JSON list of C-alpha atoms in Angstrom, two decimals:
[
{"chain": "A", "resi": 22, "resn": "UNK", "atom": "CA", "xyz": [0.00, 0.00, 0.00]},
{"chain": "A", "resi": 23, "resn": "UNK", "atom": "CA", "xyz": [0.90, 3.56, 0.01]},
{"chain": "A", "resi": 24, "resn": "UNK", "atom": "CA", "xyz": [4.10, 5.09, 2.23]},
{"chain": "A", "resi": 25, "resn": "UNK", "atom": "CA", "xyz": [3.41, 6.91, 4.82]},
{"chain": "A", "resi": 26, "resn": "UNK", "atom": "CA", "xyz": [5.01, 10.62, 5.76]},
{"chain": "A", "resi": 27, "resn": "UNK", "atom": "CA", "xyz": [4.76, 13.31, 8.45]},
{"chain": "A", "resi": 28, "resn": "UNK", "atom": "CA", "xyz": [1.96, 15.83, 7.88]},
{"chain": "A", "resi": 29, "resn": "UNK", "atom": "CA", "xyz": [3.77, 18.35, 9.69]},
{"chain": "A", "resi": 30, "resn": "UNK", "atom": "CA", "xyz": [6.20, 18.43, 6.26]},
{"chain": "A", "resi": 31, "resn": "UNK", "atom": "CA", "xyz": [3.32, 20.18, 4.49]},
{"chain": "A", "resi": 32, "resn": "UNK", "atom": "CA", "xyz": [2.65, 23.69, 5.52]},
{"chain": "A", "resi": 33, "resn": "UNK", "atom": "CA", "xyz": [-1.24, 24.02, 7.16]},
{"chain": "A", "resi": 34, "resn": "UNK", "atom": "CA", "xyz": [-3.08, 25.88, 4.47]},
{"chain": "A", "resi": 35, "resn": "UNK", "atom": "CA", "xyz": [-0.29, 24.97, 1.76]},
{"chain": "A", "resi": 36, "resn": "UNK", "atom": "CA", "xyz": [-2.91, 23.71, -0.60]},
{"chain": "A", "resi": 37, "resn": "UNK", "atom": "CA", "xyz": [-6.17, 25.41, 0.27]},
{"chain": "A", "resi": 38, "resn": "UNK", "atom": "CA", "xyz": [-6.08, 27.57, -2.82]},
{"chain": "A", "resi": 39, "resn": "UNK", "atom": "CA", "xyz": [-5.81, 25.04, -5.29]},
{"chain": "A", "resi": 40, "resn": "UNK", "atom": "CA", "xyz": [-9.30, 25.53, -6.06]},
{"chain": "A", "resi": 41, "resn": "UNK", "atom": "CA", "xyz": [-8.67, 28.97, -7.53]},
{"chain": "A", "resi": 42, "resn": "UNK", "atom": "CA", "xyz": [-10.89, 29.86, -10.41]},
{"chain": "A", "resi": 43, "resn": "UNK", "atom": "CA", "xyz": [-13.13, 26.89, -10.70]},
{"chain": "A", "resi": 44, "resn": "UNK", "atom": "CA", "xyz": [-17.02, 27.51, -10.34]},
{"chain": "A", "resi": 45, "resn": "UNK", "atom": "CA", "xyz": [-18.36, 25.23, -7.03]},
{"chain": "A", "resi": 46, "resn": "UNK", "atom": "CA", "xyz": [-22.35, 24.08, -7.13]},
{"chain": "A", "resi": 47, "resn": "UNK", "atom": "CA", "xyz": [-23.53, 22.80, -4.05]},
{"chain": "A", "resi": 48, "resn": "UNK", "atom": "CA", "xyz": [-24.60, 19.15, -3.23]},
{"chain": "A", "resi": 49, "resn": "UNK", "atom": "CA", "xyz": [-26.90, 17.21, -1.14]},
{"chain": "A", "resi": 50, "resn": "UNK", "atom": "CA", "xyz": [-24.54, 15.80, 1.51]},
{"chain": "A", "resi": 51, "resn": "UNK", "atom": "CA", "xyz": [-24.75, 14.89, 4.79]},
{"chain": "A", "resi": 52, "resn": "UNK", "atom": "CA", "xyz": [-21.37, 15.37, 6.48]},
{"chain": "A", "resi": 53, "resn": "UNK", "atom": "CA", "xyz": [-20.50, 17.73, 8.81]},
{"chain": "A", "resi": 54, "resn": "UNK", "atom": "CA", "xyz": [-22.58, 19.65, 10.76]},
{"chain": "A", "resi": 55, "resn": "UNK", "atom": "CA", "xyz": [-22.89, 23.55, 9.73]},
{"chain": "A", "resi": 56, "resn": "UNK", "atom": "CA", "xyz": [-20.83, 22.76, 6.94]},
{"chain": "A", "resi": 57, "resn": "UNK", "atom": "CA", "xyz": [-22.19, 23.46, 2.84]},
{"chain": "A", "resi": 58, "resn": "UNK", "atom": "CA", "xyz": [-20.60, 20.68, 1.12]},
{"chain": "A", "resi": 59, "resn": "UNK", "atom": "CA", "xyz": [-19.87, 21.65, -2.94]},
{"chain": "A", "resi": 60, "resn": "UNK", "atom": "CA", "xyz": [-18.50, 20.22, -6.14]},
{"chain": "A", "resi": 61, "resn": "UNK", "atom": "CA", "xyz": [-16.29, 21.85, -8.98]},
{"chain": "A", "resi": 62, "resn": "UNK", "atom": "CA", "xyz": [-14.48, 20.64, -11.82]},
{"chain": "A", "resi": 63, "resn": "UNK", "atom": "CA", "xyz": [-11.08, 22.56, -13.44]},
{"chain": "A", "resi": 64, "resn": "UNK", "atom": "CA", "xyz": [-11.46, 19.76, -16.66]},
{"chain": "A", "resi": 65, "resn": "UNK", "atom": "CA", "xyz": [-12.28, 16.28, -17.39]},
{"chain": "A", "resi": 66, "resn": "UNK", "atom": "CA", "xyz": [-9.20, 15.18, -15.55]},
{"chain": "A", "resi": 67, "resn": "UNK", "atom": "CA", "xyz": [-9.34, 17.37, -12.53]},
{"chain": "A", "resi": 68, "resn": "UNK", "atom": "CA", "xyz": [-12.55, 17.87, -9.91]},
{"chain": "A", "resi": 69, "resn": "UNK", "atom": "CA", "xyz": [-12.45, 19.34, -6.21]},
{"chain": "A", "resi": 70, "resn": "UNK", "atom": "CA", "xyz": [-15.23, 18.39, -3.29]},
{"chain": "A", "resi": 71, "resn": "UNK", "atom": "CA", "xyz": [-15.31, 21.00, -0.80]},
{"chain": "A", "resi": 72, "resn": "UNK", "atom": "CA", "xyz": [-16.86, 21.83, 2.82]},
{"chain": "A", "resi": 73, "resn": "UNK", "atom": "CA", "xyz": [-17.54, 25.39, 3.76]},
{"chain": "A", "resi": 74, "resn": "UNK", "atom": "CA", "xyz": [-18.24, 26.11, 6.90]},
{"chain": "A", "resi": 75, "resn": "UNK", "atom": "CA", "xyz": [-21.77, 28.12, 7.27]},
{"chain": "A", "resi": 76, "resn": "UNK", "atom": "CA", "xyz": [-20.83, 30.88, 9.89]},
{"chain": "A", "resi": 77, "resn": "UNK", "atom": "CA", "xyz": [-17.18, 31.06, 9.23]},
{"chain": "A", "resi": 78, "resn": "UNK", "atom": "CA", "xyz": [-16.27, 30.26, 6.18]},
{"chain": "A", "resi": 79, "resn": "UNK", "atom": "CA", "xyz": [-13.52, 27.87, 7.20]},
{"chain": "A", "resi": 80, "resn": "UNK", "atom": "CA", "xyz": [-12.94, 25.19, 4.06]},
{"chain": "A", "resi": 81, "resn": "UNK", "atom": "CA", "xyz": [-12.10, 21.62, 3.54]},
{"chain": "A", "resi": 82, "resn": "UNK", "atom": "CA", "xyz": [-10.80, 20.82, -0.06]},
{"chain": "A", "resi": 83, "resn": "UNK", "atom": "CA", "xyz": [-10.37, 17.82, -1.57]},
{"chain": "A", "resi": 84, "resn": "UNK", "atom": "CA", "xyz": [-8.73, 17.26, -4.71]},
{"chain": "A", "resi": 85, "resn": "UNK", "atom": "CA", "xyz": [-9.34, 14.18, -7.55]},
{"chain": "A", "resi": 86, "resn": "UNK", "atom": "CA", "xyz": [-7.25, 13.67, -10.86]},
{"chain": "A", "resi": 87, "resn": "UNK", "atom": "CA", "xyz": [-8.15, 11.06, -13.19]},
{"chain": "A", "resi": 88, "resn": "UNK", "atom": "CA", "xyz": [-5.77, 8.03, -13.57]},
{"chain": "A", "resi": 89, "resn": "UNK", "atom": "CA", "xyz": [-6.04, 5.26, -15.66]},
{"chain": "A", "resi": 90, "resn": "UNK", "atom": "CA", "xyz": [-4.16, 1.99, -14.68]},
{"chain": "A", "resi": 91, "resn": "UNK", "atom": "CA", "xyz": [-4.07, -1.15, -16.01]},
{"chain": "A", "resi": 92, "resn": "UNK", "atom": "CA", "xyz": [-6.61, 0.06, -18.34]},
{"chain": "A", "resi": 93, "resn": "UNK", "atom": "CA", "xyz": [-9.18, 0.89, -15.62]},
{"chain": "A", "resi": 94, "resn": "UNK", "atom": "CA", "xyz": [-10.30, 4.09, -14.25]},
{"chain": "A", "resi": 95, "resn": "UNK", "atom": "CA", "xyz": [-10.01, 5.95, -10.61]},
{"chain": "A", "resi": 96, "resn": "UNK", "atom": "CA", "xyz": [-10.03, 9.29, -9.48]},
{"chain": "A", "resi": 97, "resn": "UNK", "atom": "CA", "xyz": [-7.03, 9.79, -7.31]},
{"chain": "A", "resi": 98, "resn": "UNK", "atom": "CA", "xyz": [-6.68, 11.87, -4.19]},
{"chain": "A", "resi": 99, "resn": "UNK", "atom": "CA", "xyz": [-4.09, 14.39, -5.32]},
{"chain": "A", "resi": 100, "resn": "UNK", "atom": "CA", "xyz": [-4.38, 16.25, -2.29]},
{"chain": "A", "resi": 101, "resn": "UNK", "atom": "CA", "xyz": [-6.69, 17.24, 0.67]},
{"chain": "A", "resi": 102, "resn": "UNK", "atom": "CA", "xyz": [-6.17, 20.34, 3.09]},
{"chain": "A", "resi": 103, "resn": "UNK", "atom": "CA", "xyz": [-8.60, 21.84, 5.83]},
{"chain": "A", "resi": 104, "resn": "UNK", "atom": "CA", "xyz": [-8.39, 24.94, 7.97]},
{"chain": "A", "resi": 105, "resn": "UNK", "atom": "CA", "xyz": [-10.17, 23.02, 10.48]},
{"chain": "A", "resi": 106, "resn": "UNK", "atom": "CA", "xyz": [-9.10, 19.48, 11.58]},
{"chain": "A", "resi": 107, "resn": "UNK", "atom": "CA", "xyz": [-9.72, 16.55, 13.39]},
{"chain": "A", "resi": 108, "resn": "UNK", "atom": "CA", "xyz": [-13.79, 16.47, 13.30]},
{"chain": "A", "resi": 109, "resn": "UNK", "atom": "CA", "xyz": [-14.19, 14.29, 10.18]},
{"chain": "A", "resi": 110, "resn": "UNK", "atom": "CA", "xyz": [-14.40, 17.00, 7.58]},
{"chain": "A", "resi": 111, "resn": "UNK", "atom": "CA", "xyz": [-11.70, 15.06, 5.34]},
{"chain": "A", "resi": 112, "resn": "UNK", "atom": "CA", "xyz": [-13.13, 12.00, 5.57]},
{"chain": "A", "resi": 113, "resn": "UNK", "atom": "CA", "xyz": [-16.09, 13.72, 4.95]},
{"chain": "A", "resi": 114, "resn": "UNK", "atom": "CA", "xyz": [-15.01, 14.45, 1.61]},
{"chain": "A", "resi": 115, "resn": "UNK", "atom": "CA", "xyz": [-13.77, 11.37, 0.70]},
{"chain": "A", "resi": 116, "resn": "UNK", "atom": "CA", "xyz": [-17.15, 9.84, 1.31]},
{"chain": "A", "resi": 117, "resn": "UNK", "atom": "CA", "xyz": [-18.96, 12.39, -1.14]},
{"chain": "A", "resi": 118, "resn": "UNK", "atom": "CA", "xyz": [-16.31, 11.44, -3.48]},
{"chain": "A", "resi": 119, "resn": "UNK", "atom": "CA", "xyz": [-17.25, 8.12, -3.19]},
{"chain": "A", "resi": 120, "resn": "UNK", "atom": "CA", "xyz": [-20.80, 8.46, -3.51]},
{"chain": "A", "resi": 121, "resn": "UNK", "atom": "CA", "xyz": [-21.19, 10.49, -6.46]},
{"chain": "A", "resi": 122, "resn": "UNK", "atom": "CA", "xyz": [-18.12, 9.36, -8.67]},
{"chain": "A", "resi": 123, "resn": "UNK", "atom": "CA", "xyz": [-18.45, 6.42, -11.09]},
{"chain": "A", "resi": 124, "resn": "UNK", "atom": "CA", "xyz": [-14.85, 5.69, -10.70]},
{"chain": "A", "resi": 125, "resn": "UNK", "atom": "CA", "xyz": [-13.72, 4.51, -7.58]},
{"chain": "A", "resi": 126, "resn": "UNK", "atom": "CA", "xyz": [-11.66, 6.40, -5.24]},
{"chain": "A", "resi": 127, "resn": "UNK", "atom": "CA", "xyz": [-7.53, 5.77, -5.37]},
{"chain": "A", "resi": 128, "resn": "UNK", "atom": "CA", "xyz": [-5.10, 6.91, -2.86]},
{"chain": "A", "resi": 129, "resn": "UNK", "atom": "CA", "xyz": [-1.89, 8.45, -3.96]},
{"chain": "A", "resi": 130, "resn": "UNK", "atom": "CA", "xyz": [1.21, 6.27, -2.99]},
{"chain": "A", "resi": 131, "resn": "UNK", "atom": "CA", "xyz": [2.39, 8.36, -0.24]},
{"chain": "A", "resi": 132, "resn": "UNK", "atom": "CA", "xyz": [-0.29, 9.48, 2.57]},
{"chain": "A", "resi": 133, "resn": "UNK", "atom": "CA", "xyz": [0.57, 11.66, 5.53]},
{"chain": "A", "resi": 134, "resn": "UNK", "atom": "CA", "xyz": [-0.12, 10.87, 9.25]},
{"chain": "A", "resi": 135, "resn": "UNK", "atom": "CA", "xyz": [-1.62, 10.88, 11.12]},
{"chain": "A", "resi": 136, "resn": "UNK", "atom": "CA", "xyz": [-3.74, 13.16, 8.54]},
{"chain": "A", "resi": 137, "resn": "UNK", "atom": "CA", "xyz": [-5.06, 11.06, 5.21]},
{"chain": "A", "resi": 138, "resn": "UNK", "atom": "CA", "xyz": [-3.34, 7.77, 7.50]},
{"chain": "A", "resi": 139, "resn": "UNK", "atom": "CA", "xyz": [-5.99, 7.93, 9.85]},
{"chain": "A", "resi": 140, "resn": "UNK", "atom": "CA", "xyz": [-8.90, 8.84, 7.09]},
{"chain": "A", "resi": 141, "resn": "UNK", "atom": "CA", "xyz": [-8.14, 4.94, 5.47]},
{"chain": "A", "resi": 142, "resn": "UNK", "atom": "CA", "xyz": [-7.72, 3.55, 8.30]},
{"chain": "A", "resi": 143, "resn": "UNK", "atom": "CA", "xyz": [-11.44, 4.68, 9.52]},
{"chain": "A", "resi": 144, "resn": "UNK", "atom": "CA", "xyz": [-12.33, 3.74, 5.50]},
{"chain": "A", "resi": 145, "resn": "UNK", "atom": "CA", "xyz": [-11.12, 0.39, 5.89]},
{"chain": "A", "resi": 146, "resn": "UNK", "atom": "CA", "xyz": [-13.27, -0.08, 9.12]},
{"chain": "A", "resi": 147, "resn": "UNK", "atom": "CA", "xyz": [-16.10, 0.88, 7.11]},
{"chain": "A", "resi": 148, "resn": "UNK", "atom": "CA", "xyz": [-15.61, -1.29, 4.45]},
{"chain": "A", "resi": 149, "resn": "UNK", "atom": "CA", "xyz": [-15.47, -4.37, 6.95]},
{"chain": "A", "resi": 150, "resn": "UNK", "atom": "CA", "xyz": [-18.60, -3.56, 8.55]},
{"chain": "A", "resi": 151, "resn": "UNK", "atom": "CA", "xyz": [-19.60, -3.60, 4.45]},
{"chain": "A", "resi": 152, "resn": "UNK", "atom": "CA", "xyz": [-20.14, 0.29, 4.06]},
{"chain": "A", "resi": 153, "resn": "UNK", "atom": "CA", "xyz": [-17.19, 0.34, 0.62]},
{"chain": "A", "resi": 154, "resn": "UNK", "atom": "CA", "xyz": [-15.76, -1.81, -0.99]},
{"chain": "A", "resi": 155, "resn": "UNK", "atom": "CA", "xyz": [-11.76, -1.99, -0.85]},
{"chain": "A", "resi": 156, "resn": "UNK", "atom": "CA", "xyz": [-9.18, -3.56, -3.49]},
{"chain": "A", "resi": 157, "resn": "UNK", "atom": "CA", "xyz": [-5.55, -3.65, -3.64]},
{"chain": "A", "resi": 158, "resn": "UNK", "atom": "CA", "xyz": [-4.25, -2.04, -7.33]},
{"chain": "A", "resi": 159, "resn": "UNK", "atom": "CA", "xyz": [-1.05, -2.81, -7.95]},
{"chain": "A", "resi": 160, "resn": "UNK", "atom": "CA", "xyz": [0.66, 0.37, -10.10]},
{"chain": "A", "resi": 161, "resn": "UNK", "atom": "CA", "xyz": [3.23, -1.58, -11.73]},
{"chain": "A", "resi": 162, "resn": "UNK", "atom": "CA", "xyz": [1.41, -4.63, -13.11]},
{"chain": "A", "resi": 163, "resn": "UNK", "atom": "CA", "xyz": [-2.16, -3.57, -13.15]},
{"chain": "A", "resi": 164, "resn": "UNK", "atom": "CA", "xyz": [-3.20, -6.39, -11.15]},
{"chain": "A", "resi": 165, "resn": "UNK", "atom": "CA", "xyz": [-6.60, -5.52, -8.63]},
{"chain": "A", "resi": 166, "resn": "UNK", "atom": "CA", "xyz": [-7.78, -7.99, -5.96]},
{"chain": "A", "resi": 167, "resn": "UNK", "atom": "CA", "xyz": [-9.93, -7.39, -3.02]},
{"chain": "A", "resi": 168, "resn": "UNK", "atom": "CA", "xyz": [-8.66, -5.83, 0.37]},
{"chain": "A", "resi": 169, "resn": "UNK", "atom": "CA", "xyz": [-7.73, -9.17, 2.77]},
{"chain": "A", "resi": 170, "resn": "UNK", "atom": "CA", "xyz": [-9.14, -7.42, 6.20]},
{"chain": "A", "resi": 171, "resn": "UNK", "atom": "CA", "xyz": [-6.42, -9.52, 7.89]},
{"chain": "A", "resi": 172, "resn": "UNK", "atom": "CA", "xyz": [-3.68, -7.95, 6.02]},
{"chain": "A", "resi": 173, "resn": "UNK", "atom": "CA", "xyz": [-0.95, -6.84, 9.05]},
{"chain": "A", "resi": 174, "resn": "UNK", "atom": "CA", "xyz": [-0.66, -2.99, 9.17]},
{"chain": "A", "resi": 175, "resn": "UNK", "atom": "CA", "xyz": [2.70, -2.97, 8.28]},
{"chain": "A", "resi": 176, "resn": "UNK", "atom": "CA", "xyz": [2.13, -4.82, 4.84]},
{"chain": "A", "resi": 177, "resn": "UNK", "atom": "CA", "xyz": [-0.53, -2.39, 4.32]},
{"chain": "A", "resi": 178, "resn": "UNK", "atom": "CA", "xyz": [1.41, 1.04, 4.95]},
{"chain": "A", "resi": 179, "resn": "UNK", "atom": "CA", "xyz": [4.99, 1.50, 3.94]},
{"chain": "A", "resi": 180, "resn": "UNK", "atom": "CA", "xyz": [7.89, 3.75, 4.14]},
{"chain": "A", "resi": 181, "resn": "UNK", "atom": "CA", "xyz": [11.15, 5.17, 2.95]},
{"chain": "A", "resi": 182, "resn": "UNK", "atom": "CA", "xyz": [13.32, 2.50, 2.63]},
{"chain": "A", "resi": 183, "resn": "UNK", "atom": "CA", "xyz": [16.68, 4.33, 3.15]},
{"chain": "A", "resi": 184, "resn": "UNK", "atom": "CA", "xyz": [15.31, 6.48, 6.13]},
{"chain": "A", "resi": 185, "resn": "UNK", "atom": "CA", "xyz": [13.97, 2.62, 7.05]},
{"chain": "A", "resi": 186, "resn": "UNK", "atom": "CA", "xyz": [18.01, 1.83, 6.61]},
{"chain": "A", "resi": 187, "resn": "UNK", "atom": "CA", "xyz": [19.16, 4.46, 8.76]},
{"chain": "A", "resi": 188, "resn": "UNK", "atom": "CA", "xyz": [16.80, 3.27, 11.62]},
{"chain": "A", "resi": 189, "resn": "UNK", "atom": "CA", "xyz": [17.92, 0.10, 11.48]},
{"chain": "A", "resi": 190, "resn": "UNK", "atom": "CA", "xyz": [21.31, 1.03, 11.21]},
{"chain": "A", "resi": 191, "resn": "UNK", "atom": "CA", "xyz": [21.21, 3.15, 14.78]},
{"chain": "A", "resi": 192, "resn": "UNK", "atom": "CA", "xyz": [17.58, 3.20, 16.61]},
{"chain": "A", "resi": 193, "resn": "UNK", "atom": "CA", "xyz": [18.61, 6.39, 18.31]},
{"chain": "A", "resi": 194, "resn": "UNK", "atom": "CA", "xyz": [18.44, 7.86, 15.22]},
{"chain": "A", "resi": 195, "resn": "UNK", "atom": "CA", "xyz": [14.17, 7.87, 15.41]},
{"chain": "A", "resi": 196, "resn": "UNK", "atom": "CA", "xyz": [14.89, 9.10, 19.34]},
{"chain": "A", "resi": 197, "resn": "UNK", "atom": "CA", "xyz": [16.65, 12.04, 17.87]},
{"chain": "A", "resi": 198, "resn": "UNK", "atom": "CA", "xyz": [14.43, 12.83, 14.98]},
{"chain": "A", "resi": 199, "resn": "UNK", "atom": "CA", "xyz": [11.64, 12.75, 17.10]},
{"chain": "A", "resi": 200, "resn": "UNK", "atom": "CA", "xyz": [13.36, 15.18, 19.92]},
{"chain": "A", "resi": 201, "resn": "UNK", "atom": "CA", "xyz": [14.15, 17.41, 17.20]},
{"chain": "A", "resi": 202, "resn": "UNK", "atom": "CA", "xyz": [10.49, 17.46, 16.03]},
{"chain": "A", "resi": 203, "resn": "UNK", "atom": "CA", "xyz": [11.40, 16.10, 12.96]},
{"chain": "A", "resi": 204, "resn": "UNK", "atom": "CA", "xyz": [8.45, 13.37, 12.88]},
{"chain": "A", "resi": 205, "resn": "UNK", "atom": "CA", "xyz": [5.26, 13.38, 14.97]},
{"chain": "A", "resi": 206, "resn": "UNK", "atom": "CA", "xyz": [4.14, 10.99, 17.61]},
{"chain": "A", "resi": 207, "resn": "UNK", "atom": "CA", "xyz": [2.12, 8.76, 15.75]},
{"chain": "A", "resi": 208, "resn": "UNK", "atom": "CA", "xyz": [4.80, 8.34, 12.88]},
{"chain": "A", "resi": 209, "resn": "UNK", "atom": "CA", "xyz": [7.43, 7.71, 15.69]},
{"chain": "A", "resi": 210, "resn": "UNK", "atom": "CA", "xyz": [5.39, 4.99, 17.63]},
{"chain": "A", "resi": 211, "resn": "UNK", "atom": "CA", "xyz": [4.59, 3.23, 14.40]},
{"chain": "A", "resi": 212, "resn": "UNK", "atom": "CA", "xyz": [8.27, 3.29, 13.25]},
{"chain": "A", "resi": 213, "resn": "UNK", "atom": "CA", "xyz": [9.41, 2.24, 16.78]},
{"chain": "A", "resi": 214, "resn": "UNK", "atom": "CA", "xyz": [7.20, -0.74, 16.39]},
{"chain": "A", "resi": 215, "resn": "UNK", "atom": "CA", "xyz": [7.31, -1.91, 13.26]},
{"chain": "A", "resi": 216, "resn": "UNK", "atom": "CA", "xyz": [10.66, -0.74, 11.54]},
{"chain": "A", "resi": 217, "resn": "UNK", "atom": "CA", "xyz": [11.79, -4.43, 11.37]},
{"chain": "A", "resi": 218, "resn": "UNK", "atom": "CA", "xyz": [9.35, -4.92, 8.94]},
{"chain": "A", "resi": 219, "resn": "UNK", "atom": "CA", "xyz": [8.40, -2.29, 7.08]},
{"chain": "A", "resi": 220, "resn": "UNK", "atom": "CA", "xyz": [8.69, -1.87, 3.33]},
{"chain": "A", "resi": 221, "resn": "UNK", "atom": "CA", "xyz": [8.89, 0.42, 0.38]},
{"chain": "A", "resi": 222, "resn": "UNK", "atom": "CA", "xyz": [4.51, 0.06, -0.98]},
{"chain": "A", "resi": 223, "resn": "UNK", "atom": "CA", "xyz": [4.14, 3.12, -3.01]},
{"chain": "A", "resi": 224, "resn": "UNK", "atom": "CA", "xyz": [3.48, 0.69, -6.00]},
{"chain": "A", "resi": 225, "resn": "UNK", "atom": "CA", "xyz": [0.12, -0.90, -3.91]},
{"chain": "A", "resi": 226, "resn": "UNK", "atom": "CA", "xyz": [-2.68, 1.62, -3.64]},
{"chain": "A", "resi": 227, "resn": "UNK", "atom": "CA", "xyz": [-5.69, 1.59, -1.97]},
{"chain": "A", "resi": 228, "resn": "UNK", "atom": "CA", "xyz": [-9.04, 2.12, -4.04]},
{"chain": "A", "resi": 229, "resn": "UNK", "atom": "CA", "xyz": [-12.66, 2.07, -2.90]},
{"chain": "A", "resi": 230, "resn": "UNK", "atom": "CA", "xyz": [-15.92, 2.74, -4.18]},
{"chain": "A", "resi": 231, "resn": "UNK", "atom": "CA", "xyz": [-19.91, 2.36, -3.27]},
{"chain": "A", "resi": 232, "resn": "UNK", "atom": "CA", "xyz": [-20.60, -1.30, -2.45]}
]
């Protein structure tokens, strides 16, 4: 599946103007409370979701490009941003994505956390309890199966594979990185865990759709 990075690397706000210049309608969506949820397109090959907050104005963007692979069709998450986090805006947006798209939904290969991380992880849930449905799309070869819900984490989410080196090479060295605020906590538990056996999976992606 995809890597994983630290979504402290990414400025807050860095990508909240990508949706300048394309013309938003609104949708009938239930997601957030107080929140207007809307959809624009840029071309063909390029749409946005968005959230906008009733009273303040505060936005949660989402951004699709098409992608074909293996000679089928997905919209992939290019990039998602919100002013206000951690009360299910973004996943939110995903879900409208997923409802209203005829392609199903593709993850890029490398997802921050805890940020988009935690937004597949609560996906997957879903999708066990029968909500989505999940496959595995392999980038290189094209091949798609379905998403084994006893897959271990760590051959689900990968990472670097020469930072992975350096870990392995001197432990302290995820001690220091994570003193020097280099990495948050969640990416520094997950890597003090698992390091041993995580691998470079930014040719797997992740791709659901309506069940």
């Amino acid at each position: 599946m995809p890597n994983v990075n630290d979504e402290r690397n990414i400025p807050k706000g860095y990508f909240l103007k990508m949706d300048n210049g394309v013309k938003f309608e609104d949708i009938e969506f239930a997601g957030v409370e107080n929140y207007n949820y809307q959809f624009g397109a840029r071309s063909d090959t390029e749409k946005f979701y968005r959230a906008i907050h009733n009273e303040s104005g505060d936005k949660s963007l989402l951004r699709l490009v098409r992608v074909n692979i293996g000679g089928l069709e997905y919209w992939q998450v290019s990039k998602i941003a919100s002013e206000t986090r951690r009360i299910g805006l973004g996943k939110s947006l995903y879900e409208a994505a997923i409802e209203l798209e005829e392609y199903p939904i593709i993850c890029d290969k490398t997802l921050t956390m805890p940020g988009s991380y935690n937004i597949w992880q609560s996906l997957i849930r879903d999708a066990r309890n029968g909500k989505f449905k999940i496959q595995l799309v392999n980038t290189a070869s094209g091949l798609v199966k379905p998403f084994d819900f006893k897959t271990p984490r760590t051959q689900i989410w990968g990472y670097d594979v020469d930072l992975i080196e350096i870990i392995k090479e001197d432990p302290s060295n995820l001690e220091e990185a994570f003193l020097r605020k280099e990495i948050s906590l969640d990416l520094y538990e997950y890597l003090g865990s698992f390091y041993k056996r995580i691998g470079d999976r930014k040719e797997i992606r992740l791709a659901i759709s309506k069940t």
